[in-house]
Short mmCIF file of C-alpha atoms and ligand atoms in Angstrom, two decimals:
data_model
loop_
_atom_site.label_atom_id
_atom_site.label_comp_id
_atom_site.label_asym_id
_atom_site.label_seq_id
_atom_site.Cartn_x
_atom_site.Cartn_y
_atom_site.Cartn_z
CA UNK A 248 -3.16 -32.30 60.79
CA UNK A 249 0.55 -32.17 59.76
CA UNK A 250 1.72 -34.57 57.24
CA UNK A 251 5.21 -35.28 57.42
CA UNK A 252 7.63 -34.47 54.12
CA UNK A 253 8.54 -35.99 52.32
CA UNK A 254 4.92 -38.03 52.17
CA UNK A 255 6.26 -41.60 51.31
CA UNK A 256 8.07 -43.92 53.46
CA UNK A 257 11.01 -45.67 51.87
CA UNK A 258 8.35 -48.62 52.07
CA UNK A 259 5.97 -46.77 50.20
CA UNK A 260 8.06 -45.78 47.60
CA UNK A 261 8.93 -49.40 46.98
CA UNK A 262 5.78 -50.56 46.94
CA UNK A 263 4.84 -47.77 44.22
CA UNK A 264 8.14 -48.95 42.10
CA UNK A 265 6.66 -52.53 42.19
CA UNK A 266 2.98 -51.88 41.49
CA UNK A 267 3.12 -48.82 39.29
CA UNK A 268 0.14 -46.89 41.52
CA UNK A 269 0.05 -45.92 45.29
CA UNK A 270 -2.69 -44.95 47.73
CA UNK A 271 -1.46 -41.62 49.19
CA UNK A 272 -1.87 -42.21 52.92
CA UNK A 273 -3.92 -38.07 52.82
CA UNK A 274 -6.75 -36.73 50.86
CA UNK A 275 -8.16 -33.17 50.66
CA UNK A 276 -10.52 -32.38 53.15
CA UNK A 277 -14.32 -31.68 52.47
CA UNK A 278 -13.68 -27.57 52.23
CA UNK A 279 -10.73 -27.99 50.31
CA UNK A 280 -12.43 -30.44 47.97
CA UNK A 281 -15.69 -28.34 47.64
CA UNK A 282 -13.53 -24.89 46.52
CA UNK A 283 -11.63 -26.96 43.98
CA UNK A 284 -14.62 -28.27 42.77
CA UNK A 285 -16.54 -24.82 42.62
CA UNK A 286 -13.56 -23.83 40.86
CA UNK A 287 -12.91 -26.03 38.46
CA UNK A 288 -16.92 -26.45 37.34
CA UNK A 289 -16.66 -22.56 36.83
CA UNK A 290 -13.60 -23.18 34.70
CA UNK A 291 -15.35 -25.75 32.62
CA UNK A 292 -17.59 -23.31 31.23
CA UNK A 293 -15.27 -21.17 29.88
CA UNK A 294 -14.74 -21.07 26.10
CA UNK A 295 -10.65 -21.30 25.44
CA UNK A 296 -8.77 -23.77 23.93
CA UNK A 297 -7.93 -25.31 27.37
CA UNK A 298 -11.41 -26.57 27.71
CA UNK A 299 -12.06 -29.58 25.58
CA UNK A 300 -15.58 -30.95 24.50
CA UNK A 301 -16.99 -34.36 24.57
CA UNK A 302 -17.37 -35.31 20.41
CA UNK A 303 -20.95 -36.74 21.42
CA UNK A 304 -23.06 -34.11 23.32
CA UNK A 305 -20.59 -31.22 23.68
CA UNK A 306 -20.50 -31.48 27.22
CA UNK A 307 -17.19 -30.32 28.96
CA UNK A 308 -15.12 -33.28 29.01
CA UNK A 309 -11.87 -31.73 30.53
CA UNK A 310 -9.54 -28.24 31.17
CA UNK A 311 -5.84 -28.43 30.62
CA UNK A 312 -3.09 -26.55 32.37
CA UNK A 313 -5.39 -24.18 34.33
CA UNK A 314 -2.75 -24.14 37.15
CA UNK A 315 -1.26 -21.40 34.99
CA UNK A 316 -4.25 -19.02 35.16
CA UNK A 317 -5.98 -19.78 38.16
CA UNK A 318 -4.58 -19.13 41.18
CA UNK A 319 -6.21 -21.86 43.31
CA UNK A 320 -5.00 -24.47 41.06
CA UNK A 321 -1.92 -22.69 41.41
CA UNK A 322 -2.05 -22.92 44.97
CA UNK A 323 -2.98 -26.71 44.86
CA UNK A 324 0.07 -27.93 42.73
CA UNK A 325 2.34 -25.99 45.56
CA UNK A 326 1.05 -27.96 48.43
CA UNK A 327 3.98 -29.66 50.47
CA UNK A 328 2.45 -32.74 50.75
CA UNK A 329 1.73 -33.34 47.09
CA UNK A 330 5.42 -31.75 46.00
CA UNK A 331 6.80 -34.26 48.90
CA UNK A 332 4.98 -37.11 47.59
CA UNK A 333 6.10 -36.38 43.76
CA UNK A 334 9.76 -35.42 45.31
CA UNK A 335 9.97 -39.08 47.77
CA UNK A 336 8.59 -41.01 44.29
CA UNK A 337 10.84 -39.85 42.14
CA UNK A 338 14.00 -38.92 44.30
CA UNK A 339 14.41 -35.30 43.21
CA UNK A 340 13.18 -31.84 42.38
CA UNK A 341 10.09 -31.51 40.39
CA UNK A 342 8.14 -29.63 38.36
CA UNK A 343 4.74 -29.46 37.07
CA UNK A 344 4.75 -30.86 33.18
CA UNK A 345 0.75 -31.20 32.86
CA UNK A 346 -2.07 -30.55 34.81
CA UNK A 347 -5.78 -31.39 33.80
CA UNK A 348 -9.31 -32.09 35.08
CA UNK A 349 -11.31 -34.99 33.61
CA UNK A 350 -15.20 -34.13 33.92
CA UNK A 351 -16.84 -37.63 33.13
CA UNK A 352 -20.59 -35.78 33.01
CA UNK A 353 -23.20 -37.68 34.05
CA UNK A 354 -24.33 -39.99 31.54
CA UNK A 355 -22.15 -38.05 28.76
CA UNK A 356 -18.40 -38.62 30.21
CA UNK A 357 -17.05 -40.69 27.42
CA UNK A 358 -14.63 -43.54 28.29
CA UNK A 359 -10.44 -43.50 28.01
CA UNK A 360 -9.33 -46.39 26.48
CA UNK A 361 -6.66 -48.43 27.66
CA UNK A 362 -3.18 -46.36 27.24
CA UNK A 363 -0.06 -45.43 28.78
CA UNK A 364 0.90 -41.93 29.04
CA UNK A 365 4.16 -42.18 28.66
CA UNK A 366 3.75 -43.18 24.94
CA UNK A 367 2.41 -39.64 24.38
CA UNK A 368 4.86 -38.08 26.25
CA UNK A 369 7.91 -39.67 24.65
CA UNK A 370 6.61 -40.00 21.30
CA UNK A 371 5.11 -36.44 20.84
CA UNK A 372 7.12 -34.41 23.24
CA UNK A 373 10.79 -36.39 23.64
CA UNK A 374 10.49 -36.95 27.53
CA UNK A 375 13.66 -39.27 27.87
CA UNK A 376 12.46 -41.44 30.66
CA UNK A 377 9.22 -42.07 32.18
CA UNK A 378 10.42 -40.28 35.69
CA UNK A 379 7.47 -38.60 36.16
CA UNK A 380 4.28 -39.18 38.40
CA UNK A 381 0.73 -38.61 37.93
CA UNK A 382 -1.03 -37.60 41.13
CA UNK A 383 -4.87 -38.12 40.74
CA UNK A 384 -7.16 -36.37 43.18
CA UNK A 385 -10.97 -37.24 42.95
CA UNK A 386 -13.11 -34.30 43.00
CA UNK A 387 -16.37 -36.16 43.01
CA UNK A 388 -17.02 -39.25 44.84
CA UNK A 389 -15.36 -42.06 42.27
CA UNK A 390 -17.10 -45.53 42.64
CA UNK A 391 -17.77 -48.41 40.45
CA UNK A 392 -20.40 -46.86 38.16
CA UNK A 393 -19.42 -43.61 37.17
CA UNK A 394 -16.19 -44.73 34.93
CA UNK A 395 -13.50 -44.85 37.53
CA UNK A 396 -9.55 -44.94 36.62
CA UNK A 397 -8.54 -48.31 36.10
CA UNK A 398 -5.15 -49.81 36.37
CA UNK A 399 -3.22 -52.93 35.77
CA UNK A 400 -0.60 -53.33 38.35
CA UNK A 401 2.78 -54.10 37.36
CA UNK A 402 2.33 -53.20 33.41
CA UNK A 403 4.47 -50.40 33.93
CA UNK A 404 7.24 -52.65 34.35
CA UNK A 405 6.63 -53.63 30.37
CA UNK A 406 7.85 -50.70 28.50
CA UNK A 407 5.97 -49.05 25.56
CA UNK A 408 3.44 -51.36 24.08
CA UNK A 409 1.64 -51.06 20.71
CA UNK A 410 2.82 -48.17 19.56
CA UNK A 411 1.59 -47.24 16.03
CA UNK A 412 3.76 -47.14 13.13
CA UNK A 413 5.15 -43.39 12.58
CA UNK A 414 3.24 -42.95 9.26
CA UNK A 415 -0.03 -43.75 11.46
CA UNK A 416 0.47 -41.05 13.40
CA UNK A 417 -1.91 -38.23 13.29
CA UNK A 418 0.03 -35.70 15.14
CA UNK A 419 -2.87 -33.29 16.04
CA UNK A 420 -3.14 -33.07 19.81
CA UNK A 421 -6.83 -33.05 19.98
CA UNK A 422 -6.04 -37.01 19.35
CA UNK A 423 -4.41 -36.82 22.66
CA UNK A 424 -7.17 -35.66 24.88
CA UNK A 425 -10.50 -37.18 23.02
CA UNK A 426 -11.63 -40.53 23.63
CA UNK A 427 -10.15 -41.38 20.05
CA UNK A 428 -6.62 -41.70 21.71
CA UNK A 429 -3.73 -41.64 19.23
CA UNK A 430 -1.52 -43.88 21.47
CA UNK A 431 -3.60 -46.83 22.86
CA UNK A 432 -3.04 -50.53 23.92
CA UNK A 433 -5.21 -53.07 22.42
CA UNK A 434 -8.35 -54.53 24.33
CA UNK A 435 -6.97 -57.78 23.15
CA UNK A 436 -3.72 -57.11 25.29
CA UNK A 437 -5.06 -55.32 27.94
CA UNK A 438 -7.44 -58.32 28.37
CA UNK A 439 -4.57 -60.65 28.96
CA UNK A 440 -2.61 -58.56 31.01
CA UNK A 441 -5.64 -57.75 33.01
CA UNK A 442 -6.04 -61.60 33.77
CA UNK A 443 -2.13 -61.91 34.33
CA UNK A 444 -2.00 -58.74 36.60
CA UNK A 445 -5.41 -58.40 37.79
CA UNK A 446 -6.91 -54.78 37.54
CA UNK A 447 -7.72 -51.71 40.21
CA UNK A 448 -10.23 -49.26 40.38
CA UNK A 449 -9.01 -46.26 41.95
CA UNK A 450 -12.06 -45.31 43.89
CA UNK A 451 -13.03 -43.38 46.63
CA UNK A 452 -14.45 -40.47 48.37
CA UNK A 453 -13.92 -37.15 46.75
CA UNK A 454 -10.25 -35.86 48.05
CA UNK A 455 -8.92 -39.28 47.50
CA UNK A 456 -5.41 -39.28 46.35
CA UNK A 457 -3.41 -41.83 44.36
CA UNK A 458 -0.14 -41.75 42.48
CA UNK A 459 0.20 -43.70 39.36
CA UNK A 460 3.24 -44.43 36.99
CA UNK A 461 3.35 -42.75 33.22
CA UNK A 462 3.92 -46.53 31.82
CA UNK A 463 1.01 -48.14 33.52
CA UNK A 464 -1.55 -49.57 31.77
CA UNK A 465 -5.10 -47.88 32.51
CA UNK A 466 -8.48 -46.94 31.09
CA UNK A 467 -11.91 -46.11 32.54
CA UNK A 468 -15.12 -46.28 31.02
CA UNK A 469 -17.94 -44.32 29.90
CA UNK A 470 -20.05 -42.42 32.91
CA UNK A 471 -23.15 -44.08 32.54
CA UNK A 472 -24.47 -43.27 36.38
CA UNK A 473 -26.56 -39.86 37.16
CA UNK A 474 -22.99 -39.00 39.36
CA UNK A 475 -20.27 -36.57 37.90
CA UNK A 476 -16.72 -38.19 38.47
CA UNK A 477 -14.11 -35.15 38.18
CA UNK A 478 -10.61 -36.52 38.50
CA UNK A 479 -7.73 -33.82 38.59
CA UNK A 480 -4.38 -35.23 37.35
CA UNK A 481 -1.19 -33.39 38.31
CA UNK A 482 2.00 -34.72 36.34
CA UNK A 483 5.03 -33.65 37.97
CA UNK A 484 8.38 -34.58 35.94
CA UNK A 485 11.55 -34.89 37.71
CA UNK A 486 13.45 -31.29 36.76
CA UNK A 487 16.40 -33.78 35.17
CA UNK A 488 14.01 -35.67 32.64
CA UNK A 489 12.17 -32.23 30.87
CA UNK A 490 12.27 -33.19 27.36
CA UNK A 491 14.44 -31.00 25.31
CA UNK A 492 12.20 -29.05 22.73
CA UNK A 493 8.67 -30.01 22.84
CA UNK A 494 6.11 -28.66 20.43
CA UNK A 495 2.68 -29.56 21.56
CA UNK A 496 0.70 -26.53 23.52
CA UNK A 497 1.95 -25.29 26.44
CA UNK A 498 -1.34 -26.31 28.32
CA UNK A 499 -0.24 -29.91 27.43
CA UNK A 500 3.10 -29.86 27.96
CA UNK A 501 4.87 -27.04 30.46
CA UNK A 502 7.64 -24.92 29.28
CA UNK A 503 8.77 -23.51 32.82
CA UNK A 504 10.88 -26.28 34.33
CA UNK A 505 11.69 -24.69 37.43
CA UNK A 506 11.33 -26.99 40.45
CA UNK A 507 8.12 -26.20 42.19
CA UNK A 508 8.50 -24.36 45.46
CA UNK A 509 6.39 -25.81 47.82
CA UNK A 510 4.08 -23.54 49.85
CA UNK A 511 0.81 -24.24 52.45
CA UNK A 512 -2.54 -22.31 51.51
CA UNK A 513 -5.01 -22.08 54.23
CA UNK A 514 -7.95 -22.90 51.58
CA UNK A 515 -6.45 -26.39 50.88
CA UNK A 516 -5.83 -28.67 53.79
CA UNK A 517 -5.51 -32.37 54.02
CA UNK A 518 -6.81 -35.32 56.24
CA UNK A 519 -5.58 -38.58 56.61
CA UNK A 520 -6.99 -40.99 54.31
CA UNK A 521 -9.50 -43.51 55.45
C1 SIN B 178 -6.21 -40.35 31.68
O1 SIN B 178 -5.68 -41.36 31.06
O2 SIN B 178 -5.08 -39.57 31.83
C2 SIN B 178 -7.58 -40.32 32.73
C3 SIN B 178 -8.43 -41.11 32.21
C4 SIN B 178 -9.56 -40.70 33.38
O3 SIN B 178 -9.85 -39.46 33.68
O4 SIN B 178 -10.46 -41.65 33.67
MN1 MN B 179 -4.06 -41.62 30.90
#
């Protein structure tokens, strides 16, 4: 199928800015998901700093930044439909700020507490504005039982919440990728926001694509099911919004801020969602 670029209509862009999240009208097809899943599973077995393990049990929790050292992941971030979606949501050229896969292994995959991504990106990296977007691609079926991403619609409009005092910050990037996150939104506040705005589970078959805002309050629970829940997250940032002097490792904050050049790839094709 051919999906028009830019991928989001003006109505869809308005809906994204209203709600802070958006279900893309397309998904990676079965063969493409299988190819990316196979590659990612292999990369998750590597021993290198970009591969993070669960504190309990030691299984692979995440792989970071592999679009810079794996050519299939590099091809994925250049897909015209994904770049077009990010460009239309942000209104201009984009580059890849961050790329990661969170695995949530069966029974062992640990929760992500309530948080806002922009807290990390502003406080740790100096990103000027939340003019970035997360594109989330399910590599496994995401269902209610395997710890899917949960967002609180419209919470992205509230600014940054519950920031710790500067003296209470660890400054260790490992606290930005573990289940003990450095910047969290308290469970009480999340419960109040959830009661006011409701919550949405970003579920769907493998290949499903969602976009969500850097300031939206989100979390996910432990995976207590027998099903892995690998979620691939590409963060595109507006080129005009690049931080001036980031210090965290390059696999968490890209230094190459050149606009992504879109390119189709025969191994990676999309289908209409639903
Ligand atoms: C994230 O908050 O960046 C991801 C959480 C998840 O993988 O469930
Ligand atoms: Mn997050």
